[in-house]
mmCIF file with all atom_site columns, C-alpha atoms in Angstrom:
data_model
loop_
_atom_site.group_PDB
_atom_site.id
_atom_site.type_symbol
_atom_site.label_atom_id
_atom_site.label_alt_id
_atom_site.label_comp_id
_atom_site.label_asym_id
_atom_site.label_entity_id
_atom_site.label_seq_id
_atom_site.pdbx_PDB_ins_code
_atom_site.Cartn_x
_atom_site.Cartn_y
_atom_site.Cartn_z
_atom_site.occupancy
_atom_site.B_iso_or_equiv
_atom_site.pdbx_formal_charge
_atom_site.auth_seq_id
_atom_site.auth_comp_id
_atom_site.auth_asym_id
_atom_site.auth_atom_id
_atom_site.pdbx_PDB_model_num
ATOM 1   C CA . MET A 1 1   ? -20.974 -48.713 -54.217 1.00 45.00 ? 1   MET A CA 1
ATOM 2   C CA . ARG A 1 2   ? -23.574 -46.438 -52.563 1.00 49.00 ? 2   ARG A CA 1
ATOM 3   C CA . ILE A 1 3   ? -26.177 -49.171 -52.489 1.00 51.00 ? 3   ILE A CA 1
ATOM 4   C CA . LEU A 1 4   ? -23.760 -51.589 -50.866 1.00 48.00 ? 4   LEU A CA 1
ATOM 5   C CA . LEU A 1 5   ? -22.768 -49.097 -48.122 1.00 46.00 ? 5   LEU A CA 1
ATOM 6   C CA . SER A 1 6   ? -26.357 -48.161 -47.322 1.00 49.00 ? 6   SER A CA 1
ATOM 7   C CA . ARG A 1 7   ? -27.251 -51.839 -46.936 1.00 51.00 ? 7   ARG A CA 1
ATOM 8   C CA . ILE A 1 8   ? -24.347 -52.343 -44.536 1.00 50.00 ? 8   ILE A CA 1
ATOM 9   C CA . TYR A 1 9   ? -25.034 -49.251 -42.388 1.00 49.00 ? 9   TYR A CA 1
ATOM 10  C CA . THR A 1 10  ? -28.818 -49.609 -42.149 1.00 50.00 ? 10  THR A CA 1
ATOM 11  C CA . PRO A 1 11  ? -28.691 -52.617 -39.777 1.00 51.00 ? 11  PRO A CA 1
ATOM 12  C CA . CYS A 1 12  ? -26.046 -50.821 -37.695 1.00 47.00 ? 12  CYS A CA 1
ATOM 13  C CA . TRP A 1 13  ? -28.318 -47.799 -37.212 1.00 45.00 ? 13  TRP A CA 1
ATOM 14  C CA . TRP A 1 14  ? -31.162 -50.039 -36.085 1.00 43.00 ? 14  TRP A CA 1
ATOM 15  C CA . CYS A 1 15  ? -28.875 -51.654 -33.511 1.00 44.00 ? 15  CYS A CA 1
ATOM 16  C CA . PHE A 1 16  ? -27.718 -48.229 -32.332 1.00 46.00 ? 16  PHE A CA 1
ATOM 17  C CA . TRP A 1 17  ? -31.295 -47.024 -31.750 1.00 41.00 ? 17  TRP A CA 1
ATOM 18  C CA . LEU A 1 18  ? -32.248 -50.293 -30.047 1.00 41.00 ? 18  LEU A CA 1
ATOM 19  C CA . VAL A 1 19  ? -29.335 -49.911 -27.609 1.00 43.00 ? 19  VAL A CA 1
ATOM 20  C CA . CYS A 1 20  ? -30.333 -46.284 -26.896 1.00 44.00 ? 20  CYS A CA 1
ATOM 21  C CA . ILE A 1 21  ? -33.955 -47.236 -26.197 1.00 44.00 ? 21  ILE A CA 1
ATOM 22  C CA . VAL A 1 22  ? -33.028 -50.161 -23.925 1.00 43.00 ? 22  VAL A CA 1
ATOM 23  C CA . THR A 1 23  ? -30.510 -48.002 -22.027 1.00 45.00 ? 23  THR A CA 1
ATOM 24  C CA . ALA A 1 24  ? -33.054 -45.201 -21.568 1.00 46.00 ? 24  ALA A CA 1
ATOM 25  C CA . ALA A 1 25  ? -35.612 -47.684 -20.241 1.00 47.00 ? 25  ALA A CA 1
ATOM 26  C CA . ASN A 1 26  ? -33.131 -48.916 -17.622 1.00 50.00 ? 26  ASN A CA 1
ATOM 27  C CA . VAL A 1 27  ? -32.216 -45.383 -16.538 1.00 53.00 ? 27  VAL A CA 1
ATOM 28  C CA . GLY A 1 28  ? -35.850 -44.579 -15.737 1.00 56.00 ? 28  GLY A CA 1
ATOM 29  C CA . GLY A 1 29  ? -36.203 -47.623 -13.466 1.00 64.00 ? 29  GLY A CA 1
ATOM 30  C CA . THR A 1 30  ? -36.303 -47.909 -9.702  1.00 73.00 ? 30  THR A CA 1
ATOM 31  C CA . PRO A 1 31  ? -33.595 -45.917 -7.888  1.00 76.00 ? 31  PRO A CA 1
ATOM 32  C CA . ALA A 1 32  ? -30.699 -47.979 -6.547  1.00 86.00 ? 32  ALA A CA 1
ATOM 33  C CA . LEU A 1 33  ? -30.377 -45.919 -3.350  1.00 91.00 ? 33  LEU A CA 1
ATOM 34  C CA . THR A 1 34  ? -32.994 -43.926 -1.440  1.00 93.00 ? 34  THR A CA 1
ATOM 35  C CA . ILE A 1 35  ? -32.767 -41.944 1.792   1.00 94.00 ? 35  ILE A CA 1
ATOM 36  C CA . ARG A 1 36  ? -35.973 -41.032 3.630   1.00 94.00 ? 36  ARG A CA 1
ATOM 37  C CA . ALA A 1 37  ? -36.683 -39.068 6.806   1.00 93.00 ? 37  ALA A CA 1
ATOM 38  C CA . GLU A 1 38  ? -39.429 -40.662 8.872   1.00 93.00 ? 38  GLU A CA 1
ATOM 39  C CA . GLN A 1 39  ? -42.654 -38.956 9.867   1.00 90.00 ? 39  GLN A CA 1
ATOM 40  C CA . VAL A 1 40  ? -42.481 -37.943 13.532  1.00 88.00 ? 40  VAL A CA 1
ATOM 41  C CA . GLN A 1 41  ? -45.279 -36.814 15.823  1.00 83.00 ? 41  GLN A CA 1
ATOM 42  C CA . VAL A 1 42  ? -44.379 -34.999 19.014  1.00 82.00 ? 42  VAL A CA 1
ATOM 43  C CA . ASN A 1 43  ? -46.526 -34.232 22.035  1.00 79.00 ? 43  ASN A CA 1
ATOM 44  C CA . ARG A 1 44  ? -46.930 -30.460 22.335  1.00 71.00 ? 44  ARG A CA 1
ATOM 45  C CA . PHE A 1 45  ? -45.373 -30.569 25.808  1.00 77.00 ? 45  PHE A CA 1
ATOM 46  C CA . ASP A 1 46  ? -42.202 -32.369 24.618  1.00 82.00 ? 46  ASP A CA 1
ATOM 47  C CA . ALA A 1 47  ? -39.180 -30.125 24.111  1.00 88.00 ? 47  ALA A CA 1
ATOM 48  C CA . THR A 1 48  ? -37.146 -32.533 21.947  1.00 92.00 ? 48  THR A CA 1
ATOM 49  C CA . GLY A 1 49  ? -37.505 -35.442 19.558  1.00 91.00 ? 49  GLY A CA 1
ATOM 50  C CA . LEU A 1 50  ? -35.524 -37.739 17.258  1.00 94.00 ? 50  LEU A CA 1
ATOM 51  C CA . LEU A 1 51  ? -35.809 -37.769 13.470  1.00 94.00 ? 51  LEU A CA 1
ATOM 52  C CA . GLY A 1 52  ? -34.958 -41.182 12.021  1.00 96.00 ? 52  GLY A CA 1
ATOM 53  C CA . VAL A 1 53  ? -33.292 -41.262 8.604   1.00 97.00 ? 53  VAL A CA 1
ATOM 54  C CA . TYR A 1 54  ? -33.671 -44.504 6.639   1.00 97.00 ? 54  TYR A CA 1
ATOM 55  C CA . ILE A 1 55  ? -31.724 -45.916 3.696   1.00 97.00 ? 55  ILE A CA 1
ATOM 56  C CA . ARG A 1 56  ? -32.504 -48.511 1.047   1.00 96.00 ? 56  ARG A CA 1
ATOM 57  C CA . ASN A 1 57  ? -29.607 -49.544 -1.191  1.00 94.00 ? 57  ASN A CA 1
ATOM 58  C CA . THR A 1 58  ? -30.416 -52.335 -3.598  1.00 92.00 ? 58  THR A CA 1
ATOM 59  C CA . THR A 1 59  ? -27.291 -52.710 -5.704  1.00 91.00 ? 59  THR A CA 1
ATOM 60  C CA . ASP A 1 60  ? -24.017 -51.764 -4.050  1.00 89.00 ? 60  ASP A CA 1
ATOM 61  C CA . THR A 1 61  ? -22.264 -51.444 -0.695  1.00 91.00 ? 61  THR A CA 1
ATOM 62  C CA . VAL A 1 62  ? -22.341 -47.977 0.913   1.00 93.00 ? 62  VAL A CA 1
ATOM 63  C CA . VAL A 1 63  ? -19.058 -46.954 2.569   1.00 92.00 ? 63  VAL A CA 1
ATOM 64  C CA . GLY A 1 64  ? -19.951 -43.307 3.086   1.00 94.00 ? 64  GLY A CA 1
ATOM 65  C CA . TYR A 1 65  ? -22.761 -40.810 2.779   1.00 96.00 ? 65  TYR A CA 1
ATOM 66  C CA . GLN A 1 66  ? -23.475 -37.111 2.793   1.00 97.00 ? 66  GLN A CA 1
ATOM 67  C CA . PHE A 1 67  ? -26.927 -35.571 2.704   1.00 96.00 ? 67  PHE A CA 1
ATOM 68  C CA . TRP A 1 68  ? -28.547 -32.304 3.658   1.00 96.00 ? 68  TRP A CA 1
ATOM 69  C CA . LEU A 1 69  ? -31.734 -31.982 5.707   1.00 95.00 ? 69  LEU A CA 1
ATOM 70  C CA . LYS A 1 70  ? -33.658 -28.709 5.636   1.00 94.00 ? 70  LYS A CA 1
ATOM 71  C CA . LEU A 1 71  ? -36.738 -27.750 7.644   1.00 91.00 ? 71  LEU A CA 1
ATOM 72  C CA . ASP A 1 72  ? -39.435 -25.622 6.060   1.00 89.00 ? 72  ASP A CA 1
ATOM 73  C CA . ARG A 1 73  ? -40.809 -24.288 9.384   1.00 86.00 ? 73  ARG A CA 1
ATOM 74  C CA . PRO A 1 74  ? -38.133 -22.956 11.775  1.00 87.00 ? 74  PRO A CA 1
ATOM 75  C CA . ASP A 1 75  ? -40.926 -21.513 13.914  1.00 85.00 ? 75  ASP A CA 1
ATOM 76  C CA . ILE A 1 76  ? -41.954 -25.086 14.865  1.00 86.00 ? 76  ILE A CA 1
ATOM 77  C CA . ALA A 1 77  ? -38.691 -27.042 15.239  1.00 88.00 ? 77  ALA A CA 1
ATOM 78  C CA . LEU A 1 78  ? -34.924 -26.738 14.826  1.00 91.00 ? 78  LEU A CA 1
ATOM 79  C CA . LEU A 1 79  ? -32.412 -29.502 14.087  1.00 93.00 ? 79  LEU A CA 1
ATOM 80  C CA . GLU A 1 80  ? -29.609 -30.085 16.592  1.00 93.00 ? 80  GLU A CA 1
ATOM 81  C CA . GLU A 1 81  ? -25.961 -30.476 15.573  1.00 93.00 ? 81  GLU A CA 1
ATOM 82  C CA . ALA A 1 82  ? -25.821 -33.936 17.137  1.00 92.00 ? 82  ALA A CA 1
ATOM 83  C CA . PHE A 1 83  ? -26.617 -37.524 16.200  1.00 94.00 ? 83  PHE A CA 1
ATOM 84  C CA . ASP A 1 84  ? -27.571 -40.895 17.644  1.00 93.00 ? 84  ASP A CA 1
ATOM 85  C CA . THR A 1 85  ? -26.154 -44.021 15.998  1.00 93.00 ? 85  THR A CA 1
ATOM 86  C CA . ALA A 1 86  ? -27.022 -46.615 18.666  1.00 93.00 ? 86  ALA A CA 1
ATOM 87  C CA . GLY A 1 87  ? -28.699 -49.534 16.921  1.00 92.00 ? 87  GLY A CA 1
ATOM 88  C CA . THR A 1 88  ? -28.359 -47.956 13.458  1.00 95.00 ? 88  THR A CA 1
ATOM 89  C CA . LEU A 1 89  ? -26.346 -48.864 10.367  1.00 94.00 ? 89  LEU A CA 1
ATOM 90  C CA . SER A 1 90  ? -23.879 -46.060 11.223  1.00 94.00 ? 90  SER A CA 1
ATOM 91  C CA . SER A 1 91  ? -23.093 -47.524 14.645  1.00 92.00 ? 91  SER A CA 1
ATOM 92  C CA . GLY A 1 92  ? -19.330 -47.815 15.167  1.00 91.00 ? 92  GLY A CA 1
ATOM 93  C CA . TRP A 1 93  ? -18.386 -45.866 12.036  1.00 93.00 ? 93  TRP A CA 1
ATOM 94  C CA . ASP A 1 94  ? -15.102 -43.919 12.053  1.00 91.00 ? 94  ASP A CA 1
ATOM 95  C CA . LEU A 1 95  ? -16.821 -40.667 11.175  1.00 94.00 ? 95  LEU A CA 1
ATOM 96  C CA . VAL A 1 96  ? -20.355 -39.413 11.673  1.00 96.00 ? 96  VAL A CA 1
ATOM 97  C CA . HIS A 1 97  ? -20.699 -35.647 11.744  1.00 96.00 ? 97  HIS A CA 1
ATOM 98  C CA . VAL A 1 98  ? -23.696 -33.294 11.762  1.00 96.00 ? 98  VAL A CA 1
ATOM 99  C CA . ARG A 1 99  ? -23.497 -29.532 11.362  1.00 95.00 ? 99  ARG A CA 1
ATOM 100 C CA . SER A 1 100 ? -25.806 -26.728 10.366  1.00 93.00 ? 100 SER A CA 1
ATOM 101 C CA . ILE A 1 101 ? -24.679 -25.002 7.188   1.00 91.00 ? 101 ILE A CA 1
ATOM 102 C CA . SER A 1 102 ? -26.703 -21.888 7.999   1.00 91.00 ? 102 SER A CA 1
ATOM 103 C CA . GLY A 1 103 ? -25.756 -22.008 11.680  1.00 90.00 ? 103 GLY A CA 1
ATOM 104 C CA . SER A 1 104 ? -29.378 -21.502 12.694  1.00 90.00 ? 104 SER A CA 1
ATOM 105 C CA . GLY A 1 105 ? -30.637 -25.095 13.089  1.00 91.00 ? 105 GLY A CA 1
ATOM 106 C CA . VAL A 1 106 ? -32.933 -24.870 10.062  1.00 93.00 ? 106 VAL A CA 1
ATOM 107 C CA . ASP A 1 107 ? -30.710 -27.345 8.221   1.00 95.00 ? 107 ASP A CA 1
ATOM 108 C CA . ALA A 1 108 ? -28.229 -30.125 8.928   1.00 95.00 ? 108 ALA A CA 1
ATOM 109 C CA . MET A 1 109 ? -25.470 -31.580 6.757   1.00 96.00 ? 109 MET A CA 1
ATOM 110 C CA . VAL A 1 110 ? -24.955 -35.212 7.768   1.00 97.00 ? 110 VAL A CA 1
ATOM 111 C CA . VAL A 1 111 ? -21.723 -37.000 6.802   1.00 97.00 ? 111 VAL A CA 1
ATOM 112 C CA . GLY A 1 112 ? -20.724 -40.585 7.576   1.00 96.00 ? 112 GLY A CA 1
ATOM 113 C CA . LEU A 1 113 ? -17.693 -42.703 6.704   1.00 95.00 ? 113 LEU A CA 1
ATOM 114 C CA . ALA A 1 114 ? -17.370 -46.410 7.466   1.00 93.00 ? 114 ALA A CA 1
ATOM 115 C CA . ASN A 1 115 ? -14.295 -48.144 8.837   1.00 87.00 ? 115 ASN A CA 1
ATOM 116 C CA . ASP A 1 116 ? -12.148 -50.445 6.714   1.00 76.00 ? 116 ASP A CA 1
ATOM 117 C CA . ILE A 1 117 ? -14.358 -51.771 3.901   1.00 74.00 ? 117 ILE A CA 1
ATOM 118 C CA . THR A 1 118 ? -13.268 -55.367 4.549   1.00 74.00 ? 118 THR A CA 1
ATOM 119 C CA . ARG A 1 119 ? -14.379 -55.274 8.184   1.00 71.00 ? 119 ARG A CA 1
ATOM 120 C CA . GLU A 1 120 ? -17.571 -56.960 9.392   1.00 75.00 ? 120 GLU A CA 1
ATOM 121 C CA . GLY A 1 121 ? -19.765 -56.102 12.375  1.00 74.00 ? 121 GLY A CA 1
ATOM 122 C CA . ALA A 1 122 ? -19.941 -52.667 14.008  1.00 77.00 ? 122 ALA A CA 1
ATOM 123 C CA . GLY A 1 123 ? -18.436 -49.996 11.775  1.00 84.00 ? 123 GLY A CA 1
ATOM 124 C CA . ALA A 1 124 ? -18.756 -52.093 8.632   1.00 88.00 ? 124 ALA A CA 1
ATOM 125 C CA . PRO A 1 125 ? -20.039 -50.660 5.338   1.00 92.00 ? 125 PRO A CA 1
ATOM 126 C CA . ILE A 1 126 ? -23.755 -51.015 4.555   1.00 93.00 ? 126 ILE A CA 1
ATOM 127 C CA . ALA A 1 127 ? -24.419 -54.124 2.470   1.00 92.00 ? 127 ALA A CA 1
ATOM 128 C CA . PRO A 1 128 ? -27.088 -54.059 -0.259  1.00 94.00 ? 128 PRO A CA 1
ATOM 129 C CA . SER A 1 129 ? -30.649 -54.824 0.826   1.00 94.00 ? 129 SER A CA 1
ATOM 130 C CA . ASP A 1 130 ? -34.160 -54.349 -0.523  1.00 93.00 ? 130 ASP A CA 1
ATOM 131 C CA . ALA A 1 131 ? -35.360 -53.477 2.990   1.00 95.00 ? 131 ALA A CA 1
ATOM 132 C CA . GLU A 1 132 ? -35.422 -49.936 4.336   1.00 96.00 ? 132 GLU A CA 1
ATOM 133 C CA . ARG A 1 133 ? -33.097 -49.710 7.373   1.00 97.00 ? 133 ARG A CA 1
ATOM 134 C CA . LEU A 1 134 ? -32.336 -47.056 9.994   1.00 97.00 ? 134 LEU A CA 1
ATOM 135 C CA . LEU A 1 135 ? -29.216 -45.093 9.008   1.00 96.00 ? 135 LEU A CA 1
ATOM 136 C CA . VAL A 1 136 ? -28.968 -42.445 11.750  1.00 96.00 ? 136 VAL A CA 1
ATOM 137 C CA . ARG A 1 137 ? -31.138 -40.409 14.136  1.00 96.00 ? 137 ARG A CA 1
ATOM 138 C CA . ILE A 1 138 ? -30.947 -36.606 14.245  1.00 96.00 ? 138 ILE A CA 1
ATOM 139 C CA . PRO A 1 139 ? -32.285 -34.847 17.370  1.00 95.00 ? 139 PRO A CA 1
ATOM 140 C CA . PHE A 1 140 ? -34.478 -31.782 17.028  1.00 93.00 ? 140 PHE A CA 1
ATOM 141 C CA . ARG A 1 141 ? -35.745 -29.125 19.399  1.00 92.00 ? 141 ARG A CA 1
ATOM 142 C CA . VAL A 1 142 ? -39.414 -28.144 19.440  1.00 88.00 ? 142 VAL A CA 1
ATOM 143 C CA . GLN A 1 143 ? -40.022 -24.400 19.554  1.00 86.00 ? 143 GLN A CA 1
ATOM 144 C CA . ALA A 1 144 ? -42.618 -22.740 21.781  1.00 83.00 ? 144 ALA A CA 1
ATOM 145 C CA . ILE A 1 145 ? -45.779 -22.930 19.669  1.00 79.00 ? 145 ILE A CA 1
ATOM 146 C CA . PRO A 1 146 ? -48.593 -20.495 20.462  1.00 78.00 ? 146 PRO A CA 1
ATOM 147 C CA . ASP A 1 147 ? -52.084 -21.919 20.926  1.00 77.00 ? 147 ASP A CA 1
ATOM 148 C CA . SER A 1 148 ? -53.321 -19.704 18.087  1.00 82.00 ? 148 SER A CA 1
ATOM 149 C CA . MET A 1 149 ? -51.173 -21.565 15.495  1.00 75.00 ? 149 MET A CA 1
ATOM 150 C CA . THR A 1 150 ? -53.441 -23.879 13.488  1.00 74.00 ? 150 THR A CA 1
ATOM 151 C CA . ASP A 1 151 ? -50.905 -25.530 11.146  1.00 78.00 ? 151 ASP A CA 1
ATOM 152 C CA . ARG A 1 152 ? -48.314 -27.250 13.328  1.00 78.00 ? 152 ARG A CA 1
ATOM 153 C CA . THR A 1 153 ? -46.639 -29.287 10.612  1.00 81.00 ? 153 THR A CA 1
ATOM 154 C CA . ALA A 1 154 ? -42.970 -28.977 9.661   1.00 79.00 ? 154 ALA A CA 1
ATOM 155 C CA . LYS A 1 155 ? -41.502 -30.834 6.684   1.00 84.00 ? 155 LYS A CA 1
ATOM 156 C CA . VAL A 1 156 ? -37.933 -31.952 6.042   1.00 85.00 ? 156 VAL A CA 1
#
């Protein structure tokens, strides 16, 4: 009886481990959704700028989003609690809201919610695409930078 059971269960264990290995290989693949803030260069005499945020979603429709931007150098720039959706994927959405969690402009929580998911055109959900597309623009304010400052780079 023991020999018979071990012969039956041995192939099952091999199948179990094969499924685990294949599943783990798929989990470590390319991400299905990425959000990236663009690199922006600003003239030292400009007081403001726009930070473009891009999205790439390869597998599913996006009907809403929430992400948090945080600056590492508040002495160089501060994020505004505003947004620009003209010509972006968030154009015409029912809800787009930006607010600073800290209240100091060092960070910005960005939330967006599309209109009816069956609607097409302006306000429609974001369809899957392999291309990186502009999601929203967040304005920022450039601080007064002294001439003695050598590193004038802020990262989001």
